[in-house]
mmCIF file of N, CA and C in Angstrom:
data_model
loop_
_atom_site.group_PDB
_atom_site.id
_atom_site.type_symbol
_atom_site.label_atom_id
_atom_site.label_comp_id
_atom_site.label_asym_id
_atom_site.label_seq_id
_atom_site.Cartn_x
_atom_site.Cartn_y
_atom_site.Cartn_z
ATOM 1 N N GLN A 1 -3.892 -19.693 -5.840
ATOM 2 C CA GLN A 1 -4.406 -19.711 -4.482
ATOM 3 C C GLN A 1 -3.514 -20.619 -3.648
ATOM 4 N N VAL A 2 -3.179 -20.149 -2.456
ATOM 5 C CA VAL A 2 -2.257 -20.863 -1.590
ATOM 6 C C VAL A 2 -2.819 -20.906 -0.176
ATOM 7 N N HIS A 3 -2.754 -22.075 0.412
ATOM 8 C CA HIS A 3 -3.079 -22.278 1.808
ATOM 9 C C HIS A 3 -1.779 -22.593 2.548
ATOM 10 N N LEU A 4 -1.495 -21.841 3.615
ATOM 11 C CA LEU A 4 -0.226 -21.943 4.312
ATOM 12 C C LEU A 4 -0.444 -22.488 5.713
ATOM 13 N N VAL A 5 0.391 -23.447 6.091
ATOM 14 C CA VAL A 5 0.345 -24.051 7.418
ATOM 15 C C VAL A 5 1.734 -24.003 8.010
ATOM 16 N N GLU A 6 1.875 -23.309 9.131
ATOM 17 C CA GLU A 6 3.165 -23.117 9.766
ATOM 18 C C GLU A 6 3.364 -24.090 10.911
ATOM 19 N N SER A 7 4.616 -24.403 11.197
ATOM 20 C CA SER A 7 4.964 -25.255 12.306
ATOM 21 C C SER A 7 6.398 -24.985 12.709
ATOM 22 N N GLY A 8 6.795 -25.536 13.842
ATOM 23 C CA GLY A 8 8.183 -25.467 14.276
ATOM 24 C C GLY A 8 8.476 -24.501 15.404
ATOM 25 N N GLY A 9 7.488 -23.716 15.818
ATOM 26 C CA GLY A 9 7.716 -22.804 16.916
ATOM 27 C C GLY A 9 7.868 -23.532 18.229
ATOM 28 N N GLY A 10 8.331 -22.816 19.239
ATOM 29 C CA GLY A 10 8.513 -23.423 20.534
ATOM 30 C C GLY A 10 9.275 -22.516 21.464
ATOM 31 N N LEU A 11 9.702 -23.096 22.571
ATOM 32 C CA LEU A 11 10.442 -22.393 23.601
ATOM 33 C C LEU A 11 11.910 -22.836 23.566
ATOM 34 N N VAL A 12 12.800 -21.865 23.454
ATOM 35 C CA VAL A 12 14.219 -22.156 23.466
ATOM 36 C C VAL A 12 14.942 -21.132 24.343
ATOM 37 N N GLN A 13 16.124 -21.503 24.788
ATOM 38 C CA GLN A 13 16.957 -20.568 25.542
ATOM 39 C C GLN A 13 17.722 -19.663 24.598
ATOM 40 N N ALA A 14 18.092 -18.506 25.100
ATOM 41 C CA ALA A 14 18.909 -17.595 24.320
ATOM 42 C C ALA A 14 20.151 -18.305 23.799
ATOM 43 N N GLY A 15 20.465 -18.055 22.542
ATOM 44 C CA GLY A 15 21.576 -18.715 21.903
ATOM 45 C C GLY A 15 21.215 -19.982 21.179
ATOM 46 N N GLY A 16 20.008 -20.473 21.376
ATOM 47 C CA GLY A 16 19.559 -21.680 20.744
ATOM 48 C C GLY A 16 19.057 -21.447 19.337
ATOM 49 N N SER A 17 18.531 -22.522 18.748
ATOM 50 C CA SER A 17 18.085 -22.476 17.361
ATOM 51 C C SER A 17 16.715 -23.125 17.215
ATOM 52 N N LEU A 18 15.990 -22.663 16.216
ATOM 53 C CA LEU A 18 14.742 -23.244 15.801
ATOM 54 C C LEU A 18 14.650 -23.175 14.287
ATOM 55 N N ARG A 19 13.933 -24.107 13.697
ATOM 56 C CA ARG A 19 13.625 -24.041 12.298
ATOM 57 C C ARG A 19 12.123 -24.039 12.112
ATOM 58 N N LEU A 20 11.614 -22.967 11.545
ATOM 59 C CA LEU A 20 10.198 -22.853 11.244
ATOM 60 C C LEU A 20 9.941 -23.376 9.832
ATOM 61 N N SER A 21 8.790 -23.997 9.663
ATOM 62 C CA SER A 21 8.384 -24.487 8.363
ATOM 63 C C SER A 21 7.034 -23.924 8.007
ATOM 64 N N CYS A 22 6.833 -23.712 6.739
ATOM 65 C CA CYS A 22 5.545 -23.259 6.229
ATOM 66 C C CYS A 22 5.232 -24.083 4.997
ATOM 67 N N ALA A 23 4.251 -24.962 5.140
ATOM 68 C CA ALA A 23 3.845 -25.828 4.035
ATOM 69 C C ALA A 23 2.709 -25.175 3.260
ATOM 70 N N ALA A 24 2.833 -25.187 1.956
ATOM 71 C CA ALA A 24 1.866 -24.542 1.085
ATOM 72 C C ALA A 24 1.164 -25.558 0.201
ATOM 73 N N SER A 25 -0.078 -25.284 -0.075
ATOM 74 C CA SER A 25 -0.842 -26.110 -0.990
ATOM 75 C C SER A 25 -0.648 -25.624 -2.420
ATOM 76 N N GLY A 26 -1.111 -26.416 -3.366
ATOM 77 C CA GLY A 26 -1.135 -25.986 -4.751
ATOM 78 C C GLY A 26 0.052 -26.454 -5.568
ATOM 79 N N ARG A 27 -0.139 -26.484 -6.869
ATOM 80 C CA ARG A 27 0.904 -26.895 -7.796
ATOM 81 C C ARG A 27 1.765 -25.743 -8.285
ATOM 82 N N THR A 28 1.388 -24.517 -7.963
ATOM 83 C CA THR A 28 2.092 -23.338 -8.459
ATOM 84 C C THR A 28 2.908 -22.644 -7.363
ATOM 85 N N PHE A 29 3.315 -23.397 -6.353
ATOM 86 C CA PHE A 29 4.089 -22.811 -5.255
ATOM 87 C C PHE A 29 5.333 -22.106 -5.756
ATOM 88 N N SER A 30 5.958 -22.664 -6.783
ATOM 89 C CA SER A 30 7.190 -22.085 -7.292
ATOM 90 C C SER A 30 6.988 -20.709 -7.925
ATOM 91 N N SER A 31 5.760 -20.294 -8.137
ATOM 92 C CA SER A 31 5.463 -18.985 -8.709
ATOM 93 C C SER A 31 5.217 -17.922 -7.645
ATOM 94 N N TYR A 32 5.316 -18.304 -6.382
ATOM 95 C CA TYR A 32 4.999 -17.391 -5.296
ATOM 96 C C TYR A 32 6.260 -16.931 -4.573
ATOM 97 N N ALA A 33 6.343 -15.613 -4.397
ATOM 98 C CA ALA A 33 7.320 -15.076 -3.477
ATOM 99 C C ALA A 33 6.830 -15.297 -2.048
ATOM 100 N N MET A 34 7.741 -15.552 -1.133
ATOM 101 C CA MET A 34 7.371 -15.888 0.236
ATOM 102 C C MET A 34 8.086 -14.965 1.212
ATOM 103 N N GLY A 35 7.412 -14.695 2.307
ATOM 104 C CA GLY A 35 8.009 -13.861 3.324
ATOM 105 C C GLY A 35 7.707 -14.391 4.726
ATOM 106 N N TRP A 36 8.547 -14.004 5.668
ATOM 107 C CA TRP A 36 8.310 -14.252 7.078
ATOM 108 C C TRP A 36 8.197 -12.912 7.791
ATOM 109 N N PHE A 37 7.195 -12.815 8.655
ATOM 110 C CA PHE A 37 6.964 -11.644 9.476
ATOM 111 C C PHE A 37 6.804 -12.097 10.910
ATOM 112 N N ARG A 38 6.932 -11.175 11.834
ATOM 113 C CA ARG A 38 6.703 -11.507 13.230
ATOM 114 C C ARG A 38 6.034 -10.341 13.934
ATOM 115 N N GLN A 39 5.350 -10.672 15.000
ATOM 116 C CA GLN A 39 4.686 -9.657 15.791
ATOM 117 C C GLN A 39 4.811 -10.014 17.264
ATOM 118 N N ALA A 40 5.436 -9.132 18.006
ATOM 119 C CA ALA A 40 5.574 -9.295 19.442
ATOM 120 C C ALA A 40 4.422 -8.581 20.141
ATOM 121 N N PRO A 41 4.090 -8.982 21.367
ATOM 122 C CA PRO A 41 3.006 -8.328 22.094
ATOM 123 C C PRO A 41 3.228 -6.825 22.214
ATOM 124 N N GLY A 42 2.206 -6.054 21.860
ATOM 125 C CA GLY A 42 2.289 -4.616 21.965
ATOM 126 C C GLY A 42 3.069 -3.924 20.875
ATOM 127 N N LYS A 43 3.549 -4.677 19.895
ATOM 128 C CA LYS A 43 4.326 -4.094 18.815
ATOM 129 C C LYS A 43 3.662 -4.367 17.476
ATOM 130 N N GLU A 44 4.018 -3.564 16.500
ATOM 131 C CA GLU A 44 3.520 -3.756 15.156
ATOM 132 C C GLU A 44 4.203 -4.949 14.495
ATOM 133 N N ARG A 45 3.524 -5.510 13.518
ATOM 134 C CA ARG A 45 4.113 -6.573 12.714
ATOM 135 C C ARG A 45 5.351 -6.045 11.999
ATOM 136 N N GLU A 46 6.397 -6.837 11.980
ATOM 137 C CA GLU A 46 7.612 -6.413 11.315
ATOM 138 C C GLU A 46 8.129 -7.482 10.361
ATOM 139 N N PHE A 47 8.775 -7.010 9.347
ATOM 140 C CA PHE A 47 9.373 -7.871 8.344
ATOM 141 C C PHE A 47 10.570 -8.602 8.928
ATOM 142 N N VAL A 48 10.709 -9.868 8.555
ATOM 143 C CA VAL A 48 11.843 -10.662 8.992
ATOM 144 C C VAL A 48 12.715 -11.065 7.803
ATOM 145 N N ALA A 49 12.117 -11.714 6.813
ATOM 146 C CA ALA A 49 12.867 -12.213 5.679
ATOM 147 C C ALA A 49 11.932 -12.472 4.522
ATOM 148 N N ALA A 50 12.489 -12.481 3.319
ATOM 149 C CA ALA A 50 11.726 -12.798 2.125
ATOM 150 C C ALA A 50 12.588 -13.569 1.158
ATOM 151 N N ILE A 51 11.936 -14.304 0.280
ATOM 152 C CA ILE A 51 12.645 -15.101 -0.708
ATOM 153 C C ILE A 51 11.862 -15.069 -2.006
ATOM 154 N N SER A 52 12.579 -14.955 -3.103
ATOM 155 C CA SER A 52 11.942 -14.923 -4.396
ATOM 156 C C SER A 52 11.428 -16.308 -4.783
ATOM 157 N N ARG A 53 10.714 -16.381 -5.862
ATOM 158 C CA ARG A 53 9.953 -17.590 -6.176
ATOM 159 C C ARG A 53 10.805 -18.836 -6.398
ATOM 160 N N SER A 54 12.006 -18.652 -6.927
ATOM 161 C CA SER A 54 12.896 -19.782 -7.155
ATOM 162 C C SER A 54 13.976 -19.912 -6.085
ATOM 163 N N GLY A 55 13.999 -19.012 -5.132
ATOM 164 C CA GLY A 55 14.978 -19.046 -4.076
ATOM 165 C C GLY A 55 16.284 -18.355 -4.396
ATOM 166 N N GLY A 56 16.386 -17.723 -5.553
ATOM 167 C CA GLY A 56 17.620 -17.095 -5.958
ATOM 168 C C GLY A 56 17.914 -15.766 -5.278
ATOM 169 N N TYR A 57 16.919 -15.152 -4.688
ATOM 170 C CA TYR A 57 17.085 -13.867 -4.030
ATOM 171 C C TYR A 57 16.497 -13.954 -2.638
ATOM 172 N N THR A 58 17.263 -13.529 -1.666
ATOM 173 C CA THR A 58 16.794 -13.493 -0.289
ATOM 174 C C THR A 58 17.055 -12.140 0.319
ATOM 175 N N TYR A 59 16.217 -11.761 1.284
ATOM 176 C CA TYR A 59 16.286 -10.449 1.904
ATOM 177 C C TYR A 59 15.973 -10.583 3.389
ATOM 178 N N TYR A 60 16.668 -9.791 4.195
ATOM 179 C CA TYR A 60 16.544 -9.901 5.638
ATOM 180 C C TYR A 60 16.449 -8.551 6.301
ATOM 181 N N ALA A 61 15.690 -8.502 7.369
ATOM 182 C CA ALA A 61 15.720 -7.343 8.231
ATOM 183 C C ALA A 61 17.085 -7.259 8.909
ATOM 184 N N ASP A 62 17.538 -6.047 9.163
ATOM 185 C CA ASP A 62 18.845 -5.871 9.791
ATOM 186 C C ASP A 62 18.926 -6.577 11.143
ATOM 187 N N SER A 63 17.817 -6.671 11.835
ATOM 188 C CA SER A 63 17.810 -7.244 13.165
ATOM 189 C C SER A 63 18.099 -8.738 13.178
ATOM 190 N N VAL A 64 17.907 -9.401 12.033
ATOM 191 C CA VAL A 64 18.112 -10.842 11.992
ATOM 192 C C VAL A 64 19.219 -11.257 11.031
ATOM 193 N N LYS A 65 19.757 -10.312 10.301
ATOM 194 C CA LYS A 65 20.781 -10.612 9.308
ATOM 195 C C LYS A 65 21.985 -11.288 9.965
ATOM 196 N N GLY A 66 22.415 -12.371 9.371
ATOM 197 C CA GLY A 66 23.530 -13.119 9.904
ATOM 198 C C GLY A 66 23.145 -14.202 10.872
ATOM 199 N N ARG A 67 21.922 -14.160 11.363
ATOM 200 C CA ARG A 67 21.420 -15.158 12.321
ATOM 201 C C ARG A 67 20.331 -16.048 11.725
ATOM 202 N N PHE A 68 19.490 -15.468 10.896
ATOM 203 C CA PHE A 68 18.372 -16.189 10.303
ATOM 204 C C PHE A 68 18.655 -16.477 8.839
ATOM 205 N N THR A 69 18.122 -17.591 8.354
ATOM 206 C CA THR A 69 18.243 -17.942 6.952
ATOM 207 C C THR A 69 16.899 -18.411 6.422
ATOM 208 N N ILE A 70 16.426 -17.777 5.373
ATOM 209 C CA ILE A 70 15.219 -18.202 4.724
ATOM 210 C C ILE A 70 15.583 -19.074 3.525
ATOM 211 N N SER A 71 14.833 -20.133 3.325
ATOM 212 C CA SER A 71 15.070 -21.014 2.204
ATOM 213 C C SER A 71 13.748 -21.632 1.778
ATOM 214 N N ARG A 72 13.760 -22.277 0.637
ATOM 215 C CA ARG A 72 12.548 -22.937 0.184
ATOM 216 C C ARG A 72 12.900 -24.199 -0.579
ATOM 217 N N ASP A 73 11.990 -25.138 -0.518
ATOM 218 C CA ASP A 73 12.099 -26.375 -1.280
ATOM 219 C C ASP A 73 10.829 -26.467 -2.095
ATOM 220 N N ASN A 74 10.916 -26.050 -3.339
ATOM 221 C CA ASN A 74 9.712 -26.010 -4.167
ATOM 222 C C ASN A 74 9.162 -27.405 -4.466
ATOM 223 N N ALA A 75 10.027 -28.409 -4.441
ATOM 224 C CA ALA A 75 9.553 -29.762 -4.646
ATOM 225 C C ALA A 75 8.678 -30.234 -3.492
ATOM 226 N N LYS A 76 8.887 -29.654 -2.308
ATOM 227 C CA LYS A 76 8.091 -29.989 -1.131
ATOM 228 C C LYS A 76 7.065 -28.935 -0.794
ATOM 229 N N ASN A 77 6.973 -27.906 -1.602
ATOM 230 C CA ASN A 77 6.029 -26.805 -1.354
ATOM 231 C C ASN A 77 6.198 -26.231 0.046
ATOM 232 N N THR A 78 7.439 -26.014 0.444
ATOM 233 C CA THR A 78 7.714 -25.592 1.813
ATOM 234 C C THR A 78 8.762 -24.489 1.836
ATOM 235 N N VAL A 79 8.540 -23.502 2.680
ATOM 236 C CA VAL A 79 9.525 -22.469 2.950
ATOM 237 C C VAL A 79 9.961 -22.602 4.400
ATOM 238 N N TYR A 80 11.218 -22.322 4.668
ATOM 239 C CA TYR A 80 11.787 -22.500 5.993
ATOM 240 C C TYR A 80 12.375 -21.186 6.500
ATOM 241 N N LEU A 81 12.443 -21.084 7.802
ATOM 242 C CA LEU A 81 13.185 -20.021 8.442
ATOM 243 C C LEU A 81 14.061 -20.655 9.508
ATOM 244 N N GLN A 82 15.349 -20.764 9.221
ATOM 245 C CA GLN A 82 16.298 -21.265 10.196
ATOM 246 C C GLN A 82 16.740 -20.117 11.072
ATOM 247 N N MET A 83 16.530 -20.252 12.363
ATOM 248 C CA MET A 83 16.843 -19.177 13.303
ATOM 249 C C MET A 83 17.924 -19.664 14.263
ATOM 250 N N ASN A 84 19.074 -19.031 14.204
ATOM 251 C CA ASN A 84 20.189 -19.359 15.061
ATOM 252 C C ASN A 84 20.507 -18.177 15.975
ATOM 253 N N SER A 85 21.260 -18.459 17.015
ATOM 254 C CA SER A 85 21.678 -17.426 17.958
ATOM 255 C C SER A 85 20.496 -16.596 18.423
ATOM 256 N N LEU A 86 19.438 -17.256 18.802
ATOM 257 C CA LEU A 86 18.219 -16.577 19.163
ATOM 258 C C LEU A 86 18.394 -15.701 20.403
ATOM 259 N N LYS A 87 17.699 -14.590 20.388
ATOM 260 C CA LYS A 87 17.729 -13.621 21.467
ATOM 261 C C LYS A 87 16.322 -13.445 22.037
ATOM 262 N N PRO A 88 16.211 -13.018 23.286
ATOM 263 C CA PRO A 88 14.879 -12.793 23.850
ATOM 264 C C PRO A 88 14.025 -11.852 23.005
ATOM 265 N N GLU A 89 14.645 -10.877 22.357
ATOM 266 C CA GLU A 89 13.888 -9.946 21.532
ATOM 267 C C GLU A 89 13.347 -10.570 20.249
ATOM 268 N N ASP A 90 13.726 -11.813 19.963
ATOM 269 C CA ASP A 90 13.150 -12.534 18.850
ATOM 270 C C ASP A 90 11.796 -13.154 19.198
ATOM 271 N N THR A 91 11.420 -13.099 20.454
ATOM 272 C CA THR A 91 10.156 -13.653 20.884
ATOM 273 C C THR A 91 9.006 -12.957 20.186
ATOM 274 N N ALA A 92 8.169 -13.742 19.519
ATOM 275 C CA ALA A 92 7.053 -13.190 18.755
ATOM 276 C C ALA A 92 6.262 -14.333 18.149
ATOM 277 N N VAL A 93 5.123 -13.995 17.589
ATOM 278 C CA VAL A 93 4.417 -14.910 16.711
ATOM 279 C C VAL A 93 4.949 -14.706 15.310
ATOM 280 N N TYR A 94 5.368 -15.784 14.688
ATOM 281 C CA TYR A 94 5.951 -15.713 13.356
ATOM 282 C C TYR A 94 4.935 -16.192 12.323
ATOM 283 N N TYR A 95 4.807 -15.419 11.255
ATOM 284 C CA TYR A 95 3.855 -15.705 10.194
ATOM 285 C C TYR A 95 4.588 -15.847 8.879
ATOM 286 N N CYS A 96 4.156 -16.779 8.054
ATOM 287 C CA CYS A 96 4.625 -16.806 6.686
ATOM 288 C C CYS A 96 3.552 -16.227 5.785
ATOM 289 N N ALA A 97 3.983 -15.693 4.661
ATOM 290 C CA ALA A 97 3.081 -15.032 3.742
ATOM 291 C C ALA A 97 3.512 -15.327 2.320
ATOM 292 N N ALA A 98 2.553 -15.268 1.403
ATOM 293 C CA ALA A 98 2.815 -15.593 0.012
ATOM 294 C C ALA A 98 2.109 -14.631 -0.924
ATOM 295 N N LYS A 99 2.737 -14.398 -2.058
ATOM 296 C CA LYS A 99 2.092 -13.654 -3.131
ATOM 297 C C LYS A 99 2.600 -14.138 -4.473
ATOM 298 N N TYR A 100 1.688 -14.305 -5.400
ATOM 299 C CA TYR A 100 2.058 -14.675 -6.751
ATOM 300 C C TYR A 100 2.964 -13.606 -7.334
ATOM 301 N N ALA A 101 4.079 -14.026 -7.940
ATOM 302 C CA ALA A 101 5.079 -13.095 -8.450
ATOM 303 C C ALA A 101 5.303 -13.324 -9.930
ATOM 304 N N GLU A 102 5.186 -12.268 -10.704
ATOM 305 C CA GLU A 102 5.435 -12.361 -12.136
ATOM 306 C C GLU A 102 6.902 -12.265 -12.478
ATOM 307 N N TYR A 103 7.707 -11.677 -11.590
ATOM 308 C CA TYR A 103 9.118 -11.476 -11.856
ATOM 309 C C TYR A 103 9.948 -12.345 -10.930
ATOM 310 N N ARG A 104 11.088 -12.791 -11.411
ATOM 311 C CA ARG A 104 11.938 -13.713 -10.669
ATOM 312 C C ARG A 104 12.447 -13.108 -9.355
ATOM 313 N N SER A 105 12.624 -11.792 -9.350
ATOM 314 C CA SER A 105 13.199 -11.141 -8.189
ATOM 315 C C SER A 105 12.165 -10.484 -7.275
ATOM 316 N N SER A 106 10.894 -10.669 -7.541
ATOM 317 C CA SER A 106 9.854 -9.991 -6.772
ATOM 318 C C SER A 106 9.910 -10.361 -5.296
ATOM 319 N N TRP A 107 9.727 -9.353 -4.462
ATOM 320 C CA TRP A 107 9.680 -9.541 -3.014
ATOM 321 C C TRP A 107 9.165 -8.246 -2.413
ATOM 322 N N SER A 108 8.850 -8.275 -1.140
ATOM 323 C CA SER A 108 8.461 -7.065 -0.442
ATOM 324 C C SER A 108 8.660 -7.243 1.051
ATOM 325 N N ALA A 109 9.052 -6.156 1.711
ATOM 326 C CA ALA A 109 9.123 -6.107 3.158
ATOM 327 C C ALA A 109 7.841 -5.559 3.779
ATOM 328 N N MET A 110 6.866 -5.245 2.932
ATOM 329 C CA MET A 110 5.605 -4.702 3.392
ATOM 330 C C MET A 110 4.559 -5.814 3.476
ATOM 331 N N GLY A 111 4.010 -6.004 4.646
ATOM 332 C CA GLY A 111 3.035 -7.058 4.822
ATOM 333 C C GLY A 111 1.813 -6.909 3.951
ATOM 334 N N GLU A 112 1.457 -5.669 3.633
ATOM 335 C CA GLU A 112 0.271 -5.412 2.834
ATOM 336 C C GLU A 112 0.405 -5.947 1.418
ATOM 337 N N TRP A 113 1.625 -6.182 0.979
ATOM 338 C CA TRP A 113 1.867 -6.680 -0.366
ATOM 339 C C TRP A 113 1.420 -8.136 -0.544
ATOM 340 N N TYR A 114 1.449 -8.892 0.513
ATOM 341 C CA TYR A 114 1.181 -10.324 0.434
ATOM 342 C C TYR A 114 -0.308 -10.616 0.488
ATOM 343 N N ASP A 115 -0.693 -11.664 -0.215
ATOM 344 C CA ASP A 115 -2.105 -12.024 -0.342
ATOM 345 C C ASP A 115 -2.536 -13.129 0.615
ATOM 346 N N TYR A 116 -1.605 -14.011 0.980
ATOM 347 C CA TYR A 116 -1.949 -15.179 1.769
ATOM 348 C C TYR A 116 -1.067 -15.260 2.982
ATOM 349 N N TRP A 117 -1.648 -15.692 4.094
ATOM 350 C CA TRP A 117 -0.946 -15.752 5.372
ATOM 351 C C TRP A 117 -1.220 -17.046 6.093
ATOM 352 N N GLY A 118 -0.209 -17.518 6.794
ATOM 353 C CA GLY A 118 -0.384 -18.662 7.656
ATOM 354 C C GLY A 118 -0.997 -18.263 8.979
ATOM 355 N N GLN A 119 -1.225 -19.251 9.828
ATOM 356 C CA GLN A 119 -1.896 -19.000 11.104
ATOM 357 C C GLN A 119 -0.955 -18.470 12.175
ATOM 358 N N GLY A 120 0.332 -18.565 11.949
ATOM 359 C CA GLY A 120 1.315 -18.100 12.904
ATOM 360 C C GLY A 120 1.767 -19.208 13.832
ATOM 361 N N THR A 121 2.999 -19.103 14.281
ATOM 362 C CA THR A 121 3.549 -20.048 15.239
ATOM 363 C C THR A 121 4.369 -19.263 16.269
ATOM 364 N N GLN A 122 4.190 -19.609 17.528
ATOM 365 C CA GLN A 122 4.807 -18.863 18.613
ATOM 366 C C GLN A 122 6.265 -19.284 18.798
ATOM 367 N N VAL A 123 7.129 -18.296 18.871
ATOM 368 C CA VAL A 123 8.540 -18.505 19.217
ATOM 369 C C VAL A 123 8.817 -17.727 20.486
ATOM 370 N N THR A 124 9.284 -18.421 21.500
ATOM 371 C CA THR A 124 9.620 -17.798 22.759
ATOM 372 C C THR A 124 11.070 -18.100 23.101
ATOM 373 N N VAL A 125 11.840 -17.066 23.346
ATOM 374 C CA VAL A 125 13.248 -17.214 23.669
ATOM 375 C C VAL A 125 13.469 -16.720 25.083
ATOM 376 N N SER A 126 13.881 -17.594 25.957
ATOM 377 C CA SER A 126 14.102 -17.234 27.344
ATOM 378 C C SER A 126 15.518 -16.724 27.548
ATOM 379 N N SER A 127 15.670 -15.862 28.525
ATOM 380 C CA SER A 127 16.971 -15.276 28.819
ATOM 381 C C SER A 127 17.788 -16.138 29.758
#
């Protein structure tokens, strides 16, 4: 069981950077695959990035590849999303998600796969 608390959202100008954090409870954080999703007003939730339980495998949506980096610090029970070269189209509520993973490489770009979700944090990128 994991409780997720997100932070780090805010308002930045295009081209700027933000780092989102998602702090998780529990002693078994290292057994959970983690993902970041976002949802803009009037649009469906979309996959952003995912990371396997030990951090050895990462996956990105094409729209953020090369600009965003997902990472995790299992000693701190925290997953991060470093967002660089932000664009106005990155504006959305960003959510982190978790699911217990039996395999080292487990991940999913489908939100339905995840069992636990954070409350979301707003990211707004001005033009």
